[in-house]
Tab-separated table of C-alpha atoms and ligand atoms in Angstrom:
chain	number	residue	atom	x	y	z
A	1	UNK	CA	0.000	0.000	0.000
A	2	UNK	CA	1.159	3.527	-0.788
A	3	UNK	CA	0.156	6.509	1.310
A	4	UNK	CA	0.738	10.216	0.641
A	5	UNK	CA	1.192	12.665	3.526
A	6	UNK	CA	-0.131	16.127	2.651
A	7	UNK	CA	-1.009	19.298	4.507
A	8	UNK	CA	-0.235	22.994	4.772
A	9	UNK	CA	3.311	24.226	5.260
A	10	UNK	CA	4.639	23.612	8.793
A	11	UNK	CA	1.668	21.488	9.834
A	12	UNK	CA	4.081	18.805	11.028
A	13	UNK	CA	4.049	16.483	8.017
A	14	UNK	CA	7.697	15.556	8.298
A	15	UNK	CA	7.433	15.229	12.094
A	16	UNK	CA	4.579	12.723	11.655
A	17	UNK	CA	6.349	10.986	8.779
A	18	UNK	CA	9.342	10.426	11.051
A	19	UNK	CA	7.182	9.287	13.975
A	20	UNK	CA	5.339	6.755	11.805
A	21	UNK	CA	8.252	5.365	9.860
A	22	UNK	CA	11.214	5.809	12.186
A	23	UNK	CA	12.916	7.817	9.434
A	24	UNK	CA	15.107	10.759	10.334
A	25	UNK	CA	14.127	13.316	7.722
A	26	UNK	CA	14.941	16.887	8.663
A	27	UNK	CA	12.090	18.615	10.489
A	28	UNK	CA	11.489	22.330	10.008
A	29	UNK	CA	13.561	22.107	6.847
A	30	UNK	CA	11.898	24.994	5.095
A	31	UNK	CA	14.443	24.906	2.332
A	32	UNK	CA	14.112	21.233	1.440
A	33	UNK	CA	12.522	20.625	-1.919
A	34	UNK	CA	12.353	16.866	-2.184
A	35	UNK	CA	9.623	14.541	-1.009
A	36	UNK	CA	10.647	12.082	1.733
A	37	UNK	CA	10.098	8.376	1.149
A	38	UNK	CA	10.056	5.458	3.585
A	39	UNK	CA	8.673	1.936	3.819
A	40	UNK	CA	7.461	0.271	7.009
A	41	UNK	CA	6.630	-3.309	7.790
A	42	UNK	CA	3.125	-3.914	9.082
A	43	UNK	CA	3.534	-5.495	12.528
A	44	UNK	CA	1.681	-8.827	12.587
A	45	UNK	CA	1.825	-11.188	15.562
A	46	UNK	CA	0.559	-14.017	13.372
A	47	UNK	CA	3.615	-13.748	11.174
A	48	UNK	CA	5.838	-13.767	14.275
A	49	UNK	CA	4.117	-16.895	15.609
A	50	UNK	CA	4.201	-18.730	12.265
A	51	UNK	CA	7.886	-17.920	11.881
A	52	UNK	CA	8.511	-19.429	15.311
A	53	UNK	CA	6.805	-22.641	14.115
A	54	UNK	CA	8.378	-22.892	10.645
A	55	UNK	CA	11.737	-21.196	11.255
A	56	UNK	CA	11.676	-20.153	7.576
A	57	UNK	CA	14.640	-18.840	5.579
A	58	UNK	CA	12.692	-15.647	5.044
A	59	UNK	CA	9.958	-13.794	6.917
A	60	UNK	CA	8.065	-11.133	4.992
A	61	UNK	CA	5.604	-8.696	6.530
A	62	UNK	CA	3.123	-6.619	4.553
A	63	UNK	CA	4.551	-3.208	3.718
A	64	UNK	CA	3.268	0.332	3.568
A	65	UNK	CA	5.113	3.023	1.650
A	66	UNK	CA	4.906	6.628	2.778
A	67	UNK	CA	5.648	9.740	0.802
A	68	UNK	CA	5.851	13.070	2.637
A	69	UNK	CA	5.491	15.910	0.147
A	70	UNK	CA	7.900	18.838	0.103
A	71	UNK	CA	6.616	22.356	0.791
A	72	UNK	CA	4.821	23.952	-2.121
A	73	UNK	CA	7.255	25.908	-4.209
A	74	UNK	CA	5.394	27.442	-7.125
A	75	UNK	CA	1.960	28.444	-5.837
A	76	UNK	CA	3.042	29.972	-2.536
A	77	UNK	CA	2.366	28.608	0.916
A	78	UNK	CA	-1.343	29.346	0.964
A	79	UNK	CA	-1.745	26.285	-1.249
A	80	UNK	CA	-0.672	22.717	-0.537
A	81	UNK	CA	-0.057	21.136	-3.913
A	82	UNK	CA	2.434	22.044	-6.587
A	83	UNK	CA	3.333	20.075	-9.694
A	84	UNK	CA	6.035	18.073	-7.889
A	85	UNK	CA	3.475	17.009	-5.281
A	86	UNK	CA	0.913	16.105	-7.943
A	87	UNK	CA	3.435	13.812	-9.582
A	88	UNK	CA	4.302	11.892	-6.407
A	89	UNK	CA	0.666	11.684	-5.309
A	90	UNK	CA	-0.621	10.205	-8.554
A	91	UNK	CA	0.063	6.633	-7.506
A	92	UNK	CA	-0.800	6.687	-3.815
A	93	UNK	CA	-3.840	4.680	-2.715
A	94	UNK	CA	-4.702	6.916	0.216
A	95	UNK	CA	-4.036	10.445	1.426
A	96	UNK	CA	-3.241	11.497	4.955
A	97	UNK	CA	-3.999	15.136	5.700
A	98	UNK	CA	-1.868	16.352	8.577
A	99	UNK	CA	-4.040	19.058	10.114
A	100	UNK	CA	-2.246	21.501	12.334
A	101	UNK	CA	-3.950	21.853	15.699
A	102	UNK	CA	-0.874	22.812	17.736
A	103	UNK	CA	0.095	26.362	18.633
A	104	UNK	CA	3.731	27.312	18.298
A	105	UNK	CA	4.688	30.973	18.292
A	106	UNK	CA	8.015	30.253	16.654
A	107	UNK	CA	6.428	28.455	13.738
A	108	UNK	CA	3.791	30.468	11.890
A	109	UNK	CA	0.883	28.892	10.069
A	110	UNK	CA	0.968	30.094	6.442
A	111	UNK	CA	-2.678	31.199	6.674
A	112	UNK	CA	-1.948	33.326	9.718
A	113	UNK	CA	-3.816	31.367	12.389
A	114	UNK	CA	-4.358	27.812	13.599
A	115	UNK	CA	-7.805	26.711	12.397
A	116	UNK	CA	-8.071	22.967	11.682
A	117	UNK	CA	-11.580	22.973	10.213
A	118	UNK	CA	-10.703	25.802	7.824
A	119	UNK	CA	-7.604	23.847	6.723
A	120	UNK	CA	-9.678	20.737	6.028
A	121	UNK	CA	-12.128	22.681	3.882
A	122	UNK	CA	-9.373	24.548	2.052
A	123	UNK	CA	-7.456	21.398	1.237
A	124	UNK	CA	-10.593	19.590	0.092
A	125	UNK	CA	-11.340	22.491	-2.257
A	126	UNK	CA	-7.822	22.367	-3.570
A	127	UNK	CA	-8.089	18.654	-4.329
A	128	UNK	CA	-11.419	19.241	-6.075
A	129	UNK	CA	-10.125	22.163	-8.115
A	130	UNK	CA	-7.077	20.197	-9.233
A	131	UNK	CA	-9.378	17.458	-10.532
A	132	UNK	CA	-11.805	19.920	-12.088
A	133	UNK	CA	-9.098	21.487	-14.222
A	134	UNK	CA	-8.163	18.086	-15.641
A	135	UNK	CA	-11.815	17.119	-16.177
A	136	UNK	CA	-12.790	20.316	-17.962
A	137	UNK	CA	-9.810	20.163	-20.253
A	138	UNK	CA	-10.641	16.592	-21.188
A	139	UNK	CA	-14.337	17.305	-21.721
A	140	UNK	CA	-13.464	20.179	-24.020
A	141	UNK	CA	-11.186	17.933	-26.014
A	142	UNK	CA	-13.765	15.171	-26.334
A	143	UNK	CA	-16.391	17.675	-27.464
A	144	UNK	CA	-14.068	19.057	-30.084
A	145	UNK	CA	-13.471	15.546	-31.386
A	146	UNK	CA	-17.184	14.817	-31.202
A	147	UNK	CA	-16.605	11.795	-28.964
A	148	UNK	CA	-19.496	11.737	-26.550
A	149	UNK	CA	-18.690	8.244	-25.308
A	150	UNK	CA	-19.004	6.576	-21.886
A	151	UNK	CA	-15.930	8.333	-20.578
A	152	UNK	CA	-17.371	11.672	-21.639
A	153	UNK	CA	-20.585	11.082	-19.731
A	154	UNK	CA	-18.785	9.979	-16.577
A	155	UNK	CA	-16.548	13.039	-16.742
A	156	UNK	CA	-19.587	15.304	-17.098
A	157	UNK	CA	-21.089	13.738	-13.985
A	158	UNK	CA	-17.766	14.154	-12.190
A	159	UNK	CA	-17.648	17.821	-13.185
A	160	UNK	CA	-21.197	18.472	-11.958
A	161	UNK	CA	-20.386	16.670	-8.706
A	162	UNK	CA	-17.368	18.861	-8.021
A	163	UNK	CA	-19.224	21.995	-9.073
A	164	UNK	CA	-21.809	21.207	-6.424
A	165	UNK	CA	-18.989	21.351	-3.876
A	166	UNK	CA	-18.325	17.659	-3.399
A	167	UNK	CA	-15.259	15.474	-3.744
A	168	UNK	CA	-15.225	12.600	-6.223
A	169	UNK	CA	-14.924	10.208	-3.281
A	170	UNK	CA	-18.692	10.502	-2.909
A	171	UNK	CA	-19.551	10.171	-6.618
A	172	UNK	CA	-21.429	6.882	-7.065
A	173	UNK	CA	-19.658	4.835	-9.741
A	174	UNK	CA	-20.108	1.250	-10.875
A	175	UNK	CA	-16.968	-0.900	-10.925
A	176	UNK	CA	-16.901	-0.547	-14.713
A	177	UNK	CA	-17.250	3.241	-14.550
A	178	UNK	CA	-14.532	3.496	-11.917
A	179	UNK	CA	-12.236	1.527	-14.196
A	180	UNK	CA	-13.008	3.833	-17.097
A	181	UNK	CA	-11.601	6.873	-15.267
A	182	UNK	CA	-8.992	5.156	-13.073
A	183	UNK	CA	-6.189	6.368	-15.329
A	184	UNK	CA	-6.776	9.970	-14.254
A	185	UNK	CA	-5.872	9.170	-10.631
A	186	UNK	CA	-8.192	11.923	-9.396
A	187	UNK	CA	-7.026	13.258	-6.046
A	188	UNK	CA	-10.436	14.039	-4.570
A	189	UNK	CA	-11.404	10.436	-5.312
A	190	UNK	CA	-8.684	8.971	-3.098
A	191	UNK	CA	-9.650	7.890	0.418
A	192	UNK	CA	-8.478	10.487	2.938
A	193	UNK	CA	-7.528	10.127	6.595
A	194	UNK	CA	-7.458	13.226	8.777
A	195	UNK	CA	-4.554	13.264	11.157
A	196	UNK	CA	-4.975	15.969	13.764
A	197	UNK	CA	-1.579	17.144	14.977
A	198	UNK	CA	-2.289	18.431	18.475
A	199	UNK	CA	0.004	20.197	20.872
A	200	UNK	CA	0.729	18.571	24.227
A	201	UNK	CA	-1.510	21.146	25.886
A	202	UNK	CA	-4.532	19.447	24.243
A	203	UNK	CA	-3.908	15.958	25.592
A	204	UNK	CA	-6.968	14.774	27.457
A	205	UNK	CA	-9.117	17.731	26.360
A	206	UNK	CA	-12.140	16.739	24.301
A	207	UNK	CA	-11.970	18.026	20.721
A	208	UNK	CA	-10.373	21.427	21.431
A	209	UNK	CA	-10.250	22.416	17.781
A	210	UNK	CA	-13.618	21.106	16.606
A	211	UNK	CA	-11.856	18.647	14.336
A	212	UNK	CA	-13.601	15.557	15.704
A	213	UNK	CA	-17.002	17.132	15.024
A	214	UNK	CA	-15.938	17.982	11.482
A	215	UNK	CA	-14.687	14.448	10.889
A	216	UNK	CA	-17.928	12.961	12.197
A	217	UNK	CA	-20.023	15.277	9.997
A	218	UNK	CA	-18.077	14.458	6.856
A	219	UNK	CA	-17.661	10.776	7.699
A	220	UNK	CA	-13.877	10.927	7.436
A	221	UNK	CA	-11.677	8.889	9.734
A	222	UNK	CA	-9.687	10.994	12.195
A	223	UNK	CA	-6.559	10.003	14.059
A	224	UNK	CA	-5.527	12.222	16.920
A	225	UNK	CA	-1.811	12.667	17.243
A	226	UNK	CA	0.658	14.625	19.216
A	227	UNK	CA	3.362	14.801	16.592
A	228	UNK	CA	6.177	16.411	18.557
A	229	UNK	CA	5.760	14.008	21.490
A	230	UNK	CA	5.250	10.977	19.260
A	231	UNK	CA	8.525	11.774	17.586
A	232	UNK	CA	10.334	11.973	20.914
A	233	UNK	CA	8.845	8.665	21.999
A	234	UNK	CA	9.682	7.018	18.664
A	235	UNK	CA	13.332	7.775	19.318
A	236	UNK	CA	13.412	5.944	22.663
A	237	UNK	CA	14.379	2.317	23.120
A	238	UNK	CA	11.565	-0.204	22.984
A	239	UNK	CA	11.449	-0.814	26.765
A	240	UNK	CA	11.380	2.895	27.599
A	241	UNK	CA	8.685	3.519	25.019
A	242	UNK	CA	5.824	1.566	26.605
A	243	UNK	CA	6.388	3.106	30.047
A	244	UNK	CA	6.607	6.594	28.568
A	245	UNK	CA	3.449	6.218	26.520
A	246	UNK	CA	1.504	5.159	29.555
A	247	UNK	CA	2.851	8.003	31.664
A	248	UNK	CA	1.965	10.590	29.003
A	249	UNK	CA	-1.443	9.115	28.249
A	250	UNK	CA	-0.495	8.669	24.600
A	251	UNK	CA	-2.372	5.417	24.116
A	252	UNK	CA	-1.349	2.779	21.656
A	253	UNK	CA	1.715	2.957	19.457
A	254	UNK	CA	1.067	5.598	16.781
A	255	UNK	CA	2.069	3.324	13.960
A	256	UNK	CA	-0.336	0.610	15.062
A	257	UNK	CA	-3.199	3.080	15.403
A	258	UNK	CA	-2.456	4.508	12.001
A	259	UNK	CA	-2.258	1.145	10.264
A	260	UNK	CA	-5.509	-0.060	11.828
A	261	UNK	CA	-7.334	3.026	10.616
A	262	UNK	CA	-5.837	2.794	7.142
A	263	UNK	CA	-6.622	-0.925	6.750
A	264	UNK	CA	-10.186	-0.388	7.981
A	265	UNK	CA	-10.812	2.588	5.775
A	266	UNK	CA	-9.451	0.904	2.682
A	267	UNK	CA	-11.234	-2.342	3.521
A	268	UNK	CA	-8.012	-4.347	3.525
A	269	UNK	CA	-7.054	-7.604	5.211
A	270	UNK	CA	-4.218	-10.116	5.061
A	271	UNK	CA	-3.912	-13.741	4.178
A	272	UNK	CA	-0.823	-15.722	5.059
A	273	UNK	CA	1.430	-18.246	3.402
A	274	UNK	CA	3.695	-20.439	5.505
A	275	UNK	CA	6.455	-22.876	4.669
A	276	UNK	CA	10.122	-23.563	5.174
A	277	UNK	CA	11.324	-21.119	2.527
A	278	UNK	CA	9.097	-18.223	3.576
A	279	UNK	CA	6.383	-17.073	5.976
A	280	UNK	CA	4.578	-14.121	4.502
A	281	UNK	CA	1.588	-11.768	4.825
A	282	UNK	CA	-0.275	-10.632	1.704
A	283	UNK	CA	-2.585	-7.617	1.708
A	284	UNK	CA	-5.832	-7.886	-0.263
A	285	UNK	CA	-9.203	-6.100	-0.257
A	286	UNK	CA	-11.878	-7.785	1.880
A	287	UNK	CA	-14.156	-9.898	-0.289
A	288	UNK	CA	-11.352	-11.057	-2.602
A	289	UNK	CA	-11.923	-14.502	-4.123
A	290	UNK	CA	-9.335	-17.259	-3.824
A	291	UNK	CA	-8.420	-17.142	-7.489
A	292	UNK	CA	-7.694	-13.401	-7.316
A	293	UNK	CA	-5.776	-13.769	-4.069
A	294	UNK	CA	-3.617	-16.321	-5.887
A	295	UNK	CA	-2.930	-13.630	-8.479
A	296	UNK	CA	-1.376	-11.335	-5.873
A	297	UNK	CA	1.321	-13.983	-5.409
A	298	UNK	CA	1.855	-14.718	-9.093
A	299	UNK	CA	-0.186	-14.504	-12.282
A	300	UNK	CA	0.820	-18.119	-13.111
A	301	UNK	CA	-0.813	-19.347	-9.906
A	302	UNK	CA	-3.995	-17.468	-10.786
A	303	UNK	CA	-4.027	-18.806	-14.346
A	304	UNK	CA	-3.369	-22.424	-13.362
A	305	UNK	CA	-5.491	-22.345	-10.186
A	306	UNK	CA	-6.753	-25.801	-9.136
A	307	UNK	CA	-7.733	-25.300	-5.509
A	308	UNK	CA	-6.728	-23.619	-2.274
A	309	UNK	CA	-5.923	-25.514	0.912
A	310	UNK	CA	-7.074	-23.222	3.688
A	311	UNK	CA	-6.699	-23.304	7.443
A	312	UNK	CA	-7.715	-20.380	9.673
A	313	UNK	CA	-4.792	-19.036	11.701
A	314	UNK	CA	-6.391	-19.786	15.097
A	315	UNK	CA	-7.163	-23.390	14.162
A	316	UNK	CA	-3.603	-23.853	12.941
A	317	UNK	CA	-2.106	-22.493	16.143
A	318	UNK	CA	-4.433	-24.601	18.297
A	319	UNK	CA	-3.289	-27.711	16.405
A	320	UNK	CA	0.371	-26.683	16.451
A	321	UNK	CA	1.392	-27.890	12.999
A	322	UNK	CA	-0.030	-28.356	9.513
A	323	UNK	CA	-0.049	-32.153	9.888
A	324	UNK	CA	-2.028	-31.955	13.122
A	325	UNK	CA	-4.399	-29.354	11.678
A	326	UNK	CA	-5.076	-31.769	8.795
A	327	UNK	CA	-5.675	-34.659	11.168
A	328	UNK	CA	-8.142	-32.573	13.118
A	329	UNK	CA	-9.980	-31.755	9.900
A	330	UNK	CA	-9.251	-28.011	10.011
A	331	UNK	CA	-7.684	-27.842	6.551
A	332	UNK	CA	-10.374	-27.245	3.930
A	333	UNK	CA	-10.225	-27.510	0.169
A	334	UNK	CA	-11.674	-24.424	-1.462
A	335	UNK	CA	-12.331	-23.497	-5.083
A	336	UNK	CA	-11.846	-20.328	-7.139
A	337	UNK	CA	-14.954	-18.609	-5.793
A	338	UNK	CA	-14.089	-18.978	-2.100
A	339	UNK	CA	-14.072	-15.583	-0.369
A	340	UNK	CA	-10.799	-15.189	1.543
A	341	UNK	CA	-10.934	-14.472	5.266
A	342	UNK	CA	-8.499	-12.424	7.347
A	343	UNK	CA	-5.784	-14.700	8.708
A	344	UNK	CA	-6.389	-17.614	6.338
A	345	UNK	CA	-3.228	-19.650	5.922
A	346	UNK	CA	-3.288	-20.787	2.330
A	347	UNK	CA	-1.499	-23.181	0.015
A	348	UNK	CA	-2.530	-22.766	-3.618
A	349	UNK	CA	-2.423	-25.833	-5.872
A	350	UNK	CA	-2.007	-24.927	-9.525
A	351	UNK	CA	-1.057	-26.268	-12.964
A	352	UNK	CA	1.955	-24.766	-14.665
B	401	LIG	N1	4.788	22.631	19.411
B	401	LIG	C1	4.735	21.757	18.409
B	401	LIG	N2	5.523	21.984	17.344
B	401	LIG	C2	5.467	21.099	16.329
B	401	LIG	C3	4.614	19.947	16.356
B	401	LIG	N3	4.756	19.265	15.201
B	401	LIG	C4	5.668	19.959	14.477
B	401	LIG	N4	6.110	21.066	15.153
B	401	LIG	C5	7.109	22.040	14.687
B	401	LIG	O1	6.634	22.677	13.503
B	401	LIG	C6	7.710	22.873	12.587
B	401	LIG	C7	7.372	22.261	11.270
B	401	LIG	O2	7.356	20.856	11.415
B	401	LIG	P1	7.577	19.914	10.162
B	401	LIG	O3	7.370	18.527	10.622
B	401	LIG	O4	8.822	20.246	9.451
B	401	LIG	O5	6.327	20.383	9.294
B	401	LIG	P2	6.079	20.146	7.740
B	401	LIG	O6	4.601	20.136	7.558
B	401	LIG	O7	6.840	18.984	7.259
B	401	LIG	O8	6.662	21.478	7.143
B	401	LIG	P3	7.062	21.776	5.612
B	401	LIG	O9	7.607	20.507	5.043
B	401	LIG	O10	8.075	22.880	5.701
B	401	LIG	O11	5.787	22.209	4.958
B	401	LIG	C8	8.960	22.295	13.234
B	401	LIG	O12	9.679	23.335	13.827
B	401	LIG	C9	8.389	21.353	14.279
B	401	LIG	O13	9.266	21.188	15.367
B	401	LIG	C10	3.798	19.747	17.525
B	401	LIG	O14	3.034	18.767	17.638
B	401	LIG	N5	3.909	20.692	18.504
B	402	LIG	MG1	8.212	18.721	5.646
């Protein structure tokens, strides 16, 4: 999965990026002009436990890639996106909007004051406008060429939707229609997580900036963060970390909270493969059929699919080994249409 971190200048994007990924990108680097990139492994106790059983040559966790955009260069700091940002954001599957809710007299907000709800609305408008420009240009072109095809009609609906003040996220599209316009990678169509970056003075205070109300009204997931403190904690040793978090009332590990929200929002889950060469987690959308899950491993396995041998993780662990799970009748044979479940341990049988 690929995630793009966006937000107004000095909202704490790089601070959060570092806290989530353990990277050490320069914070407050107003002069830096490159996006920061990092990959994290998705912690998964099931993978740890299976590795202890199989002692495989290789253990592979699911991965999430983060890109933290550089400050806007061309359009001035009252806007978030410039052409460099648009390029790196094209291929992300989800956006994280770091919303500044902390006060810091030494670090001015580019819009002059700290106002999280205003920032959310402004950024949403910017995403919509960016899409609208692309849509209108394309519609004009299609009209000139007299091509009023399916794509044209979807784009007209998309335009009307944005003109009524809404993001493409809420435009109802059939799977076929979504495919038709997928190539445009519209930004306001991407799922968006709000990440409120609160100052330590707000810890324990209910919704000081009105951000939680806004998130509830718009139906967007909100993660509450204390970026500066999270970053400090992320730099401690593992033993110190847990004690510190508890003392500060920070709750669960920021990375874990983030990943849970992102997986939920995107409707993702993992299935597992286990053997002597490798124990591995694979991320797929909920509702994926066995034959398509096979395709995430290799297109040959999908093409030559015969059946899937499936054992739920809990049943496997209760039995202690694959042989015992089989004896106990927990290993099922499933066909192409089987809907994969979170934590299924799978062996695909296929023809080459
Ligand atoms: N008090 C306080 N300061 C913070 C917090 N998060 C970030 N800052 C400070 O705000 C400044 C900007 O932080 P960055 O993480 O660089 O913000 P950014 O959004 O990446 O900024 P640009 O990339 O320049 O747009 C730095 O001086 C941080 O130390 C916070 O939670 N509390
Ligand atoms: Mg930055």
